[in-house]
CSV table of C-alpha atoms in Angstrom, one decimal:
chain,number,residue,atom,x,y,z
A,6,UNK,CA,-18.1,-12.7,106.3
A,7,UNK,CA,-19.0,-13.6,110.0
A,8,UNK,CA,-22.6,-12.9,109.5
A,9,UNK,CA,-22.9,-15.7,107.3
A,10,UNK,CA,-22.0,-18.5,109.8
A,11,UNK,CA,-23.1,-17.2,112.6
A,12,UNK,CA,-26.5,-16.3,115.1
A,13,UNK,CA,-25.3,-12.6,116.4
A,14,UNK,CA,-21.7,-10.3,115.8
A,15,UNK,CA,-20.2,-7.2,117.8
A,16,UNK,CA,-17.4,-5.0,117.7
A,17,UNK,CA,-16.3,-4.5,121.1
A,18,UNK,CA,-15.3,-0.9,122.6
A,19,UNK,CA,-14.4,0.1,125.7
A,20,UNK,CA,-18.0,1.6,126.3
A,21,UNK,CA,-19.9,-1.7,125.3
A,22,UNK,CA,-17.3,-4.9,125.7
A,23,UNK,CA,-19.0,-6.4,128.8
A,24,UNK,CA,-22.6,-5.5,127.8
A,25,UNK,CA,-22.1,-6.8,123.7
A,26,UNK,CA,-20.1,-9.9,125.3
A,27,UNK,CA,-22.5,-11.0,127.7
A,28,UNK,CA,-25.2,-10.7,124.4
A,29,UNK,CA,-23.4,-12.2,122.5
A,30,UNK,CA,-23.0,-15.3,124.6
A,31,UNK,CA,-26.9,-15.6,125.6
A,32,UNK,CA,-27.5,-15.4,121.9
A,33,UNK,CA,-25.0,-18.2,121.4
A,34,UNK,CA,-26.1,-20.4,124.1
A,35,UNK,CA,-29.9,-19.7,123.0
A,36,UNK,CA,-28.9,-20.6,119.6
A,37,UNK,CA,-27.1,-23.5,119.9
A,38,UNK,CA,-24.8,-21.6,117.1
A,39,UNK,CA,-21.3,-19.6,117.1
A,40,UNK,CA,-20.7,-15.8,117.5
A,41,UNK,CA,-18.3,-13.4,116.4
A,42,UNK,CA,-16.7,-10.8,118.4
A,43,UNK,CA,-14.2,-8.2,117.3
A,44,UNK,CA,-12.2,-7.4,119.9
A,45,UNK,CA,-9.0,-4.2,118.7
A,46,UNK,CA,-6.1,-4.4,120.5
A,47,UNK,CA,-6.5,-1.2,122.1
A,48,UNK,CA,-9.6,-2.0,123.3
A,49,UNK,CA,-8.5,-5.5,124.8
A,50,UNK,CA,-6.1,-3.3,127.2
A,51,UNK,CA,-8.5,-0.8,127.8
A,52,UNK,CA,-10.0,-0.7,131.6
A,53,UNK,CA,-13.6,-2.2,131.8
A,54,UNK,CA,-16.3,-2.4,134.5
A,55,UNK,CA,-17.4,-5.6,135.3
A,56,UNK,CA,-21.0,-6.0,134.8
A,57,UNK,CA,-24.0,-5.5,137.8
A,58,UNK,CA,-25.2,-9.2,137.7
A,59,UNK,CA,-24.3,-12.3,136.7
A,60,UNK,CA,-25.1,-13.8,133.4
A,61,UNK,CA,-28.3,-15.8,133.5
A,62,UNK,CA,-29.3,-17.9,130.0
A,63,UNK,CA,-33.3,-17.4,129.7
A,64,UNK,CA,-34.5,-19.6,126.6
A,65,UNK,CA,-37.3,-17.7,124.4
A,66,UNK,CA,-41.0,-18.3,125.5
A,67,UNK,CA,-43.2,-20.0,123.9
A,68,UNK,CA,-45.9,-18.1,121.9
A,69,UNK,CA,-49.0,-19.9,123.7
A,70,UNK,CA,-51.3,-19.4,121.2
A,71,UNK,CA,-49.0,-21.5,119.3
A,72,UNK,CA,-48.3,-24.0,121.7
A,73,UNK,CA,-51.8,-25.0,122.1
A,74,UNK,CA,-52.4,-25.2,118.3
A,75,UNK,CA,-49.8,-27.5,118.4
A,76,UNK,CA,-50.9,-29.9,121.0
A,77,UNK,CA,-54.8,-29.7,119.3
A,78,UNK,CA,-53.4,-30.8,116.2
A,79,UNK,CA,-50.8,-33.5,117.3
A,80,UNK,CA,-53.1,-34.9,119.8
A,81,UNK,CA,-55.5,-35.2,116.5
A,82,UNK,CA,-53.5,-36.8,114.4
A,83,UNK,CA,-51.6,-39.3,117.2
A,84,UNK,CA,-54.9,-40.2,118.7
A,85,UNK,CA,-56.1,-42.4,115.8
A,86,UNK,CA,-52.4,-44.4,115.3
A,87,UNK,CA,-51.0,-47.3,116.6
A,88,UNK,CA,-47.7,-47.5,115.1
A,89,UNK,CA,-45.5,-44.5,116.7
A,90,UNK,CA,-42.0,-44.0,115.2
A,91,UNK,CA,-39.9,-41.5,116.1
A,92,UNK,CA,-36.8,-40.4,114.7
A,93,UNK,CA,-34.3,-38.0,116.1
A,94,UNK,CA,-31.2,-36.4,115.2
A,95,UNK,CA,-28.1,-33.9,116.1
A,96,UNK,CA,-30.2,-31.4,116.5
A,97,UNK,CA,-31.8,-32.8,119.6
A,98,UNK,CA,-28.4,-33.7,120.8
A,99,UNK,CA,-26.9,-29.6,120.1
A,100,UNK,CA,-30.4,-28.6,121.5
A,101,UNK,CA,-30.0,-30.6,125.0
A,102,UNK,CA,-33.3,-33.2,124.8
A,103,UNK,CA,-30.7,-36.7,124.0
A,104,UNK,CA,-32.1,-37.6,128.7
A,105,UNK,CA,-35.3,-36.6,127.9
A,106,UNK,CA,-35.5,-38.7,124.5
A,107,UNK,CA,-33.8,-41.4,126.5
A,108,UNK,CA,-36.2,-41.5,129.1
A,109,UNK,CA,-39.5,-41.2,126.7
A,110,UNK,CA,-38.5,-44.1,124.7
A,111,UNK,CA,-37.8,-46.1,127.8
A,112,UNK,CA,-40.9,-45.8,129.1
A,113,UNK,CA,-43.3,-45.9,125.9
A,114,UNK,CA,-44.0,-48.2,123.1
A,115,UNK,CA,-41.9,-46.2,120.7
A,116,UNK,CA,-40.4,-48.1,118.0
A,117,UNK,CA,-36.9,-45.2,117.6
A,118,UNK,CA,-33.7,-44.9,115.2
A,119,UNK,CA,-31.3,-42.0,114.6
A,120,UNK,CA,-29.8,-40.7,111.2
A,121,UNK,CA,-26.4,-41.2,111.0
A,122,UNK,CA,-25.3,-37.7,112.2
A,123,UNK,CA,-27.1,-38.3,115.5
A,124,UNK,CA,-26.1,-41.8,115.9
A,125,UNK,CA,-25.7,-42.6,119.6
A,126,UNK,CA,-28.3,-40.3,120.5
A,127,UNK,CA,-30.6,-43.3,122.2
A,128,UNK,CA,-29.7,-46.5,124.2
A,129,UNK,CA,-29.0,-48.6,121.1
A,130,UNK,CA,-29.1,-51.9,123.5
A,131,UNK,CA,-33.1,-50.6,123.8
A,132,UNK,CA,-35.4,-53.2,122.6
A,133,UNK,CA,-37.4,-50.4,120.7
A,134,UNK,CA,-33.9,-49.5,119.0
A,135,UNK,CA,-34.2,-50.3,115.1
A,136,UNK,CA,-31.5,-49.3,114.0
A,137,UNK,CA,-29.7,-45.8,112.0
A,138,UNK,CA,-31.9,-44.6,109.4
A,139,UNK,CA,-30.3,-43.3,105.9
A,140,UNK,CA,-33.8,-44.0,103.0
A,141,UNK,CA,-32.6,-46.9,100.9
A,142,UNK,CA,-29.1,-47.4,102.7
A,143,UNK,CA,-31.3,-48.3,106.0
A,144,UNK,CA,-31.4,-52.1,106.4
A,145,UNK,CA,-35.0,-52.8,105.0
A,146,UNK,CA,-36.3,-53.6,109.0
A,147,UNK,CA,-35.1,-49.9,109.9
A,148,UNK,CA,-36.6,-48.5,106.6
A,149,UNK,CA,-40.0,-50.3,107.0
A,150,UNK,CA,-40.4,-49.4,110.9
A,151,UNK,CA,-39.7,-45.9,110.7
A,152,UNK,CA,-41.5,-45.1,107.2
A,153,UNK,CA,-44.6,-47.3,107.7
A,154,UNK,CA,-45.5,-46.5,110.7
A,155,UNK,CA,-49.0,-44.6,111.3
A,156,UNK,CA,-47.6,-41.1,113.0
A,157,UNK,CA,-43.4,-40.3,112.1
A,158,UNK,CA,-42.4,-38.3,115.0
A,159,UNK,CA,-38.7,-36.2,113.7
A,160,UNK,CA,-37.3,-34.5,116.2
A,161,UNK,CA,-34.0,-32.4,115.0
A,162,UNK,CA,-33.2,-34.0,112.0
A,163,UNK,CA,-31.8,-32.4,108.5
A,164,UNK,CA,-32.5,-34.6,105.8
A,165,UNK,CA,-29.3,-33.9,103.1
A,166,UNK,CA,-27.9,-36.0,100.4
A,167,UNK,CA,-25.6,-38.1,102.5
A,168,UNK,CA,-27.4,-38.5,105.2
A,169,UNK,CA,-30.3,-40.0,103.5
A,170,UNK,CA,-28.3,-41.5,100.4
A,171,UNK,CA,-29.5,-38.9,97.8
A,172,UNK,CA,-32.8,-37.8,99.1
A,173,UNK,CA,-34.1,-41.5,99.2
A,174,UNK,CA,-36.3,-40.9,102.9
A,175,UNK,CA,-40.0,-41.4,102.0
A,176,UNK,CA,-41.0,-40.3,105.3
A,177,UNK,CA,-45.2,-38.9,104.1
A,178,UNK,CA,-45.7,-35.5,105.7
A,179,UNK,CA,-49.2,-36.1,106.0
A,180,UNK,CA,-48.3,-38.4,108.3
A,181,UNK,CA,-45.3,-36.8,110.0
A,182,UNK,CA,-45.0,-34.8,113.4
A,183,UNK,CA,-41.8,-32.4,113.0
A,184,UNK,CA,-39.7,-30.6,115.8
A,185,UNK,CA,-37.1,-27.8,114.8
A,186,UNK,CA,-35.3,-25.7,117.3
A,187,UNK,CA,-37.9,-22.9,117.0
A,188,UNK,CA,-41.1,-24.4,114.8
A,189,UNK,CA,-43.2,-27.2,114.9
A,190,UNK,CA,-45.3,-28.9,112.1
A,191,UNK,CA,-48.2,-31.3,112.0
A,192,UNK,CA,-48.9,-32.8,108.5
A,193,UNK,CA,-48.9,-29.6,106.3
A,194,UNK,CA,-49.3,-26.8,109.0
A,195,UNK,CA,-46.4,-25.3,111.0
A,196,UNK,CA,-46.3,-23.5,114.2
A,197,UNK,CA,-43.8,-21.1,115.1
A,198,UNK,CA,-42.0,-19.9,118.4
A,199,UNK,CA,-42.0,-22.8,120.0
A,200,UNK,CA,-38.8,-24.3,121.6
A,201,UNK,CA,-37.7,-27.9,120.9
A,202,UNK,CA,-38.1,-28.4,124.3
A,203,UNK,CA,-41.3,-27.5,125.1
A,204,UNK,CA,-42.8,-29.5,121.7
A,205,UNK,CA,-41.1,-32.3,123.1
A,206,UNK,CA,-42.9,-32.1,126.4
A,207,UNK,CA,-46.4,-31.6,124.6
A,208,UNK,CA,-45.9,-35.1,123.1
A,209,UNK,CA,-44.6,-36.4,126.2
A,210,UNK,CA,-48.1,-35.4,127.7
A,211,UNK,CA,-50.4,-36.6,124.8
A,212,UNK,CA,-48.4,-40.0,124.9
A,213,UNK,CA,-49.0,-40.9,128.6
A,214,UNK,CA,-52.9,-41.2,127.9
A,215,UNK,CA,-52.6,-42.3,124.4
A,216,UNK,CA,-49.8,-44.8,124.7
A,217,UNK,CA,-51.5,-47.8,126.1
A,218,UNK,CA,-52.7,-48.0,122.6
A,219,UNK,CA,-49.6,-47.9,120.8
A,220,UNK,CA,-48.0,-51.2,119.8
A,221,UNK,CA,-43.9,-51.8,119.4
A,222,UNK,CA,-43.2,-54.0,116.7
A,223,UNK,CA,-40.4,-56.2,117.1
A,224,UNK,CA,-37.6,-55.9,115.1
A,225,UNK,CA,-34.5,-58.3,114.5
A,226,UNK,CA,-31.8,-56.2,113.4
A,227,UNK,CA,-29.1,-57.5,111.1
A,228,UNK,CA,-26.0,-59.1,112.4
A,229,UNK,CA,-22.8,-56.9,111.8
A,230,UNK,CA,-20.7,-58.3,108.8
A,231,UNK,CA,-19.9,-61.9,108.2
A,232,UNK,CA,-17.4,-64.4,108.6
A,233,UNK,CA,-14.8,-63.4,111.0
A,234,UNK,CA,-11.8,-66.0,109.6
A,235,UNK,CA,-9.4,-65.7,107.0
A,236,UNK,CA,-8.5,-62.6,105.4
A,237,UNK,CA,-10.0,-58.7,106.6
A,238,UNK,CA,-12.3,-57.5,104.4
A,239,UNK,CA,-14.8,-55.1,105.4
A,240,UNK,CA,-17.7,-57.4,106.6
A,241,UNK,CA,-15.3,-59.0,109.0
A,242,UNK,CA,-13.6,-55.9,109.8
A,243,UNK,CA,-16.9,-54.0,111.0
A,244,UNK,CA,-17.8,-57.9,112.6
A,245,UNK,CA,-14.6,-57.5,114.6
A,246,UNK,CA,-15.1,-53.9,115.5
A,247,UNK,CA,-18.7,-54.4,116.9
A,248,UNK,CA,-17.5,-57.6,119.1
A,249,UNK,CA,-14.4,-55.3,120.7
A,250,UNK,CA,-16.3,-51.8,121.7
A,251,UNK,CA,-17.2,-51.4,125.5
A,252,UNK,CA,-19.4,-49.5,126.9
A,253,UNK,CA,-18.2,-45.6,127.6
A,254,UNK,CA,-15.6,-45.5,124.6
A,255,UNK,CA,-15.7,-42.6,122.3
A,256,UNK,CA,-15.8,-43.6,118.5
A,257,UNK,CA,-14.9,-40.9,116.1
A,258,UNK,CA,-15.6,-42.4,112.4
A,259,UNK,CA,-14.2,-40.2,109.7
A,260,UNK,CA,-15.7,-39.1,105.9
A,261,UNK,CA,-15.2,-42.3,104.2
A,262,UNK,CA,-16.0,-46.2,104.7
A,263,UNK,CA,-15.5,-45.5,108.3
A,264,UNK,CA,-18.5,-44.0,108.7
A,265,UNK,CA,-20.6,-45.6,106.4
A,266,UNK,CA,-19.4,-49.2,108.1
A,267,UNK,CA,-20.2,-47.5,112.0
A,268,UNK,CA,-23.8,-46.6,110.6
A,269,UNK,CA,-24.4,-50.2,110.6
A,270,UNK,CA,-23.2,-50.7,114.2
A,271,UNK,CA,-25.1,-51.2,117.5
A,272,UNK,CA,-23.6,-48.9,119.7
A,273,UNK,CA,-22.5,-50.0,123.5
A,274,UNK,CA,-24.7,-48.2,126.1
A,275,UNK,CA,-23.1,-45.0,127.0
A,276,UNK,CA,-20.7,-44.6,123.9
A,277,UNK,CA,-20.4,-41.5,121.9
A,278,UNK,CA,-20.4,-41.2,118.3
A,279,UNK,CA,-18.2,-38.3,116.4
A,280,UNK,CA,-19.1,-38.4,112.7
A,281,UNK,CA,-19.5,-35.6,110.5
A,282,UNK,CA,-21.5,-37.0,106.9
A,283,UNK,CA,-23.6,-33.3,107.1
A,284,UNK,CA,-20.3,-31.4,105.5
A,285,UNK,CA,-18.2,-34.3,104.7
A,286,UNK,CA,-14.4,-33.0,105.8
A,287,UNK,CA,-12.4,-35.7,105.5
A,288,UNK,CA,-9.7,-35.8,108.1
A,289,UNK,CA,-11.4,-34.1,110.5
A,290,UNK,CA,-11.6,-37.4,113.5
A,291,UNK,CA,-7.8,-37.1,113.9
A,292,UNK,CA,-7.6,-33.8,116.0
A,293,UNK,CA,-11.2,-34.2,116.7
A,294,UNK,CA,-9.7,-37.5,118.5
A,295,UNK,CA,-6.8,-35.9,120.0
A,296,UNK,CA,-9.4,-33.0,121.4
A,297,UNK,CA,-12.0,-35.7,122.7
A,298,UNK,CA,-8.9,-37.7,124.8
A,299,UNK,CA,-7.9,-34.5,126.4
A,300,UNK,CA,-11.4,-33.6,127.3
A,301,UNK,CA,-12.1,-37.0,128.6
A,302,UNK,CA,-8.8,-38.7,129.5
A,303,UNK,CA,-10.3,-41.8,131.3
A,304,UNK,CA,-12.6,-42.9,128.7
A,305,UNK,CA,-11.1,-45.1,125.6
A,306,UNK,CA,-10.6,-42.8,122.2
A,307,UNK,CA,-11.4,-45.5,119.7
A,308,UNK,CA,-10.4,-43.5,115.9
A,309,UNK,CA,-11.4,-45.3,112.7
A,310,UNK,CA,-10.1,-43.3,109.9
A,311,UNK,CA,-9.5,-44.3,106.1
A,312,UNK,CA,-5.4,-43.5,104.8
A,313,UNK,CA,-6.6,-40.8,102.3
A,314,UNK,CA,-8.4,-39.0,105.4
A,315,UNK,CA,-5.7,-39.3,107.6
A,316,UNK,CA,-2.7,-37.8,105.4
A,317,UNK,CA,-4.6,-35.0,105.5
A,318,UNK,CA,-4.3,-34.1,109.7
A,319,UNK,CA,-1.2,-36.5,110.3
A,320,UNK,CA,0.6,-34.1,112.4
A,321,UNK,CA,-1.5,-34.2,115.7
A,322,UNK,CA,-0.4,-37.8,115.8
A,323,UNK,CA,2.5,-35.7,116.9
A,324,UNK,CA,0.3,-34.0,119.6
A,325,UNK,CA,-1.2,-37.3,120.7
A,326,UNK,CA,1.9,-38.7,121.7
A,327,UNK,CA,3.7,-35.5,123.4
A,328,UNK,CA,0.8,-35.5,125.9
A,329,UNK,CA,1.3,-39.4,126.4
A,330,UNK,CA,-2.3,-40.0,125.1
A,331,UNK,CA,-3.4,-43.8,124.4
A,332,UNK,CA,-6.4,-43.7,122.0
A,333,UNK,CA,-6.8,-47.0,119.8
A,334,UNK,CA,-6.2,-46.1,115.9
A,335,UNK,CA,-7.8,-48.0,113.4
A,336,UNK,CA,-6.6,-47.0,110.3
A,337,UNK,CA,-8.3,-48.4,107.4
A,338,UNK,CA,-5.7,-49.0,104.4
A,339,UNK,CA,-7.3,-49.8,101.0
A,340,UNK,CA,-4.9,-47.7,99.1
A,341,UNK,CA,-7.0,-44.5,98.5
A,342,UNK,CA,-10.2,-43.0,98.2
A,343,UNK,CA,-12.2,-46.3,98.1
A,344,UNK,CA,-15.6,-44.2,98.3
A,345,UNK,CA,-15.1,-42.1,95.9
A,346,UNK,CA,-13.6,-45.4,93.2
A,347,UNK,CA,-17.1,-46.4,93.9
A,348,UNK,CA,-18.8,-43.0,93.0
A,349,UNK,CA,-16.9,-42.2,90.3
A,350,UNK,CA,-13.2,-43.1,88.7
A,351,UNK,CA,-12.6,-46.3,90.3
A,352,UNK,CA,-9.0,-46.8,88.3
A,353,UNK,CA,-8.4,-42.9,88.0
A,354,UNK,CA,-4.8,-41.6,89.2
A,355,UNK,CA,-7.1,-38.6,91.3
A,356,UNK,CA,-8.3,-41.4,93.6
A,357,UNK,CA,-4.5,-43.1,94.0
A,358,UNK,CA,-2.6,-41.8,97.1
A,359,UNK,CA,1.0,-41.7,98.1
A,360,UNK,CA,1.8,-44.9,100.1
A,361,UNK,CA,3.4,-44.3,103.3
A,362,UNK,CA,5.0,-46.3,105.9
A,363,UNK,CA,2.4,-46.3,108.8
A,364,UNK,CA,3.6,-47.9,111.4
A,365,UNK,CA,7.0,-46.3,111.4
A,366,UNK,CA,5.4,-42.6,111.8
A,367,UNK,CA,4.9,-42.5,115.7
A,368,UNK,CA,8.5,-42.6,116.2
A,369,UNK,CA,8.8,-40.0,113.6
A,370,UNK,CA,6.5,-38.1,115.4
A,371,UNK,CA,7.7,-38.8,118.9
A,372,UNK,CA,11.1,-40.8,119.5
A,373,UNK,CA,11.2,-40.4,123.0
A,374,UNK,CA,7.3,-41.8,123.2
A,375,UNK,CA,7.0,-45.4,123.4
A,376,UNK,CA,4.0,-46.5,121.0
A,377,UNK,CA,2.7,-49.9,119.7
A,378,UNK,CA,1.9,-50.2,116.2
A,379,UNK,CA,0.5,-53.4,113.9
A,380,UNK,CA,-0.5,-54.3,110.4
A,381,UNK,CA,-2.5,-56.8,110.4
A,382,UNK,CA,-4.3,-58.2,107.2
A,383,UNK,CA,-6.6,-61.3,108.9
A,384,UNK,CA,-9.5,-61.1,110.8
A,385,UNK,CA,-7.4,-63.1,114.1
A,386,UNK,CA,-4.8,-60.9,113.8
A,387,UNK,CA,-7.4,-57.7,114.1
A,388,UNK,CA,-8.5,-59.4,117.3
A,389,UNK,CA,-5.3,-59.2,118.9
A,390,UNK,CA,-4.5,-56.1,118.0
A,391,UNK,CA,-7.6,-54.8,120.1
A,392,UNK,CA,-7.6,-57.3,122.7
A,393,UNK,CA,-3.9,-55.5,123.6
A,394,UNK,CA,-4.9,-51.9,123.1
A,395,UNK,CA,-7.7,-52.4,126.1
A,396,UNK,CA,-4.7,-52.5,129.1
A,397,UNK,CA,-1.8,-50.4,126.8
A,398,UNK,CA,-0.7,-47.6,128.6
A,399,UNK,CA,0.8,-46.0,124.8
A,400,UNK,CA,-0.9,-44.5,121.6
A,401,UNK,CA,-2.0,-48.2,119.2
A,402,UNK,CA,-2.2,-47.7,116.0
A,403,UNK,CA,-3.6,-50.8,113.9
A,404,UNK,CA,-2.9,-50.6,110.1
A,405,UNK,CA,-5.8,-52.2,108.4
A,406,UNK,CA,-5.1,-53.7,104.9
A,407,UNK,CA,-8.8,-54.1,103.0
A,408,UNK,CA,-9.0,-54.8,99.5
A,409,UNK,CA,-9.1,-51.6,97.6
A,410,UNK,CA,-12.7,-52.0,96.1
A,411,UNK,CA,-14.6,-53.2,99.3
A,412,UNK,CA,-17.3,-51.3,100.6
A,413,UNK,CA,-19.5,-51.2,103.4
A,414,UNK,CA,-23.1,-52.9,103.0
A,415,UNK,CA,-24.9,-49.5,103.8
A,416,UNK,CA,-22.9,-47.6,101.5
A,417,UNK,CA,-23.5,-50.4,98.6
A,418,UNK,CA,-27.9,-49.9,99.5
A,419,UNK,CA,-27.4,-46.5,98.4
A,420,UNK,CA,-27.0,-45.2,95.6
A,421,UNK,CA,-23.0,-44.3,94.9
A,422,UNK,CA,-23.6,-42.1,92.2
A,423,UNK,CA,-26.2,-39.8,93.5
């Protein structure tokens, strides 16, 4: 079964552990993927001898024959445009380039977005930021920027139903430059055995002479929601949410409205996003919150997570608040699987979920552990709630009441029933 999900396996004897470990590791590392060991319990008490040297990762060359194809063609087909978009994704971040990226687009006339996936991969306070690509979802300024442009630079991107609402990217491969972990195309033609890395640096070259010709269109993005009085609905919800992040927080945004309402955000610099639209586990940000907190303890854990997602993980609210953590948890209460009323079923019982009690479940959870919880249902009292969760020194968790029916603008541009 292992070979299936993963880049290299090995069963482990006392003969081969160190050598099949160490393989296994530069295959993992190389890959940006998992591996599988089997390790037998008489062999895990069995003596070993340590290996002669230490570990060192080489990446795999680059065929140069390859390489040089590559740069002929690209340079070709970049030299006669003057619109440049690029588009990356969470394969550049998994592959290492997200500095590199980052310092290309600061320096060149770029107009750049990510999918959703990748979101938080650039600057997003960058002028040449327009915004999270996702075909028809994209706000039109995003969609007409990136598709239009004269050369579509990708670099790591996956183009599956939910990321790009159903297959909607029109994105001309004539047109299109394309950088995968270990290939390369240019219009129609691929190139193999060639890192990401080392593509990425060929266009870097070609756009330092060819650049000065490029022009950066300028884009207004969108504002975030709407009116910000009265009751919470989810225009003034996502409103309130982009006025209160900081710089540095982490923002997981799980399966659900939560992530379709944070692809419409303008990230702070140096936030992370945690989303996961690729597989579409719902539930998933709630230990993924608790692990990002105790990786990174002095950075703010902000969680937005829908009340069908989070029944399904509850319990490491429990581990949260035995290590004394303090993330900020948004949880977004419209009485069920909102998304999937809007796909299909909107009055079926299969969408309906037990109500609970949020705010009394911390002190289920935790007696001993002080916590502050709210339920707020207006757009001021969202404000507060946040404004107090910057200096708390406890685990906040903010019950949301939305209607049951509302649904982010960049879910409603796609298509629900795709």
């Amino acid at each position: 079964m292992s070979e299936q999900i993963t880049c290299t396996q090995a069963t482990l004897t006392a003969g081969n552990a160190c050598h099949e470990i160490d393989r296994v590791l530069s295959e993992m590392l190389a890959h940006h993927r998992p591996g599988y060991l089997m390790l037998p319990a008489d062999v895990a008490r069995a003596s070993a001898t340590p290996p002669a040297r230490r570990l060192v990762i080489e990446g795999p060359p680059a065929d140069e024959n390859q390489l040089a194809g590559f740069q002929e063609y690209a340079g070709m087909l970049l030299r006669g445009s003057r619109r440049v978009s690029l588009l990356a994704d969470f394969l550049a971040q998994r592959y290492g380039l997200q500095e590199t990226l980052r310092t290309w687009v600061e320096k060149t006339p770029i107009a750049h977005a990510t999918m959703l996936m990748g979101k938080g991969l650039f600057d997003e306070q960058n002028p040449g930021f327009v915004g999270t690509y996702s075909g028809i979802a994209s706000a039109p300024q995003t969609r007409e920027t990136i598709e239009n442009a004269d050369t579509i630079i990708c670099v790591g991107t996956r183009f599956t139903d939910t990321i790009t609402a159903g297959f909607t990217q029109h994105l001309p491969p004539e047109h299109t430059i394309e950088i995968q972990p270990f290939a390369v195309r240019v219009g129609e033609r691929w190139f193999s055995r060639i890192p990401m890395d080392q593509a990425l640096a060929v266009l870097i070259g070609l756009s330092a002479s060819m650049a000065a010709e490029w022009t950066l269109p300028s884009v207004s993005l969108p504002e975030v929601g709407g009116a910000t009085g009265g009751a919470l609905t989810q225009k003034s919800f996502w409103s309130t949410v982009q006025e209160q992040l900081r710089p540095g927080d982490i923002i997981l945004a799980d399966q659900g409205t939560a992530a379709f309402g944070v692809a419409a955000l303008r990230l702070p610099s140096d936030a992370t996003l945690l989303v996961q639209p690729l597989w579409g586990s719902i539930g998933f940000t709630l230990p993924a919150a608790y692990g990002a907190q105790t990786a990174a303890p002095d950075r703010r854990v902000v969680l937005i997570i829908g009340d069908g997602a989070a029944q399904l993980t509850i319990q490491e609210m429990g581990s949260m608040l035995r290590d004394k953590q303090r993330p900020l948890i948004l949880l977004l209460n419209n009485e069920g699987y909102t998304v999937e009323r809007a796909i299909h079923g909107a009055e079926q019982r299969y969408n309906d979920i037990a109500l609970w009690d949020w705010n009394r479940l911390p002190e289920a959870f935790a007696p001993d552990v002080p916590s502050r919880c709210w339920r707020v249902t207006r757009t001021a009292e969202l404000k507060e709630a946040m404004n107090d969760s910057v200096t708390s020194d406890r685990l906040t968790l903010v019950e949301v009441m939305l209607p049951k029916m509302d649904i982010p603008d960049f879910f409603a541009r796609g298509d629900p029933g795709s």
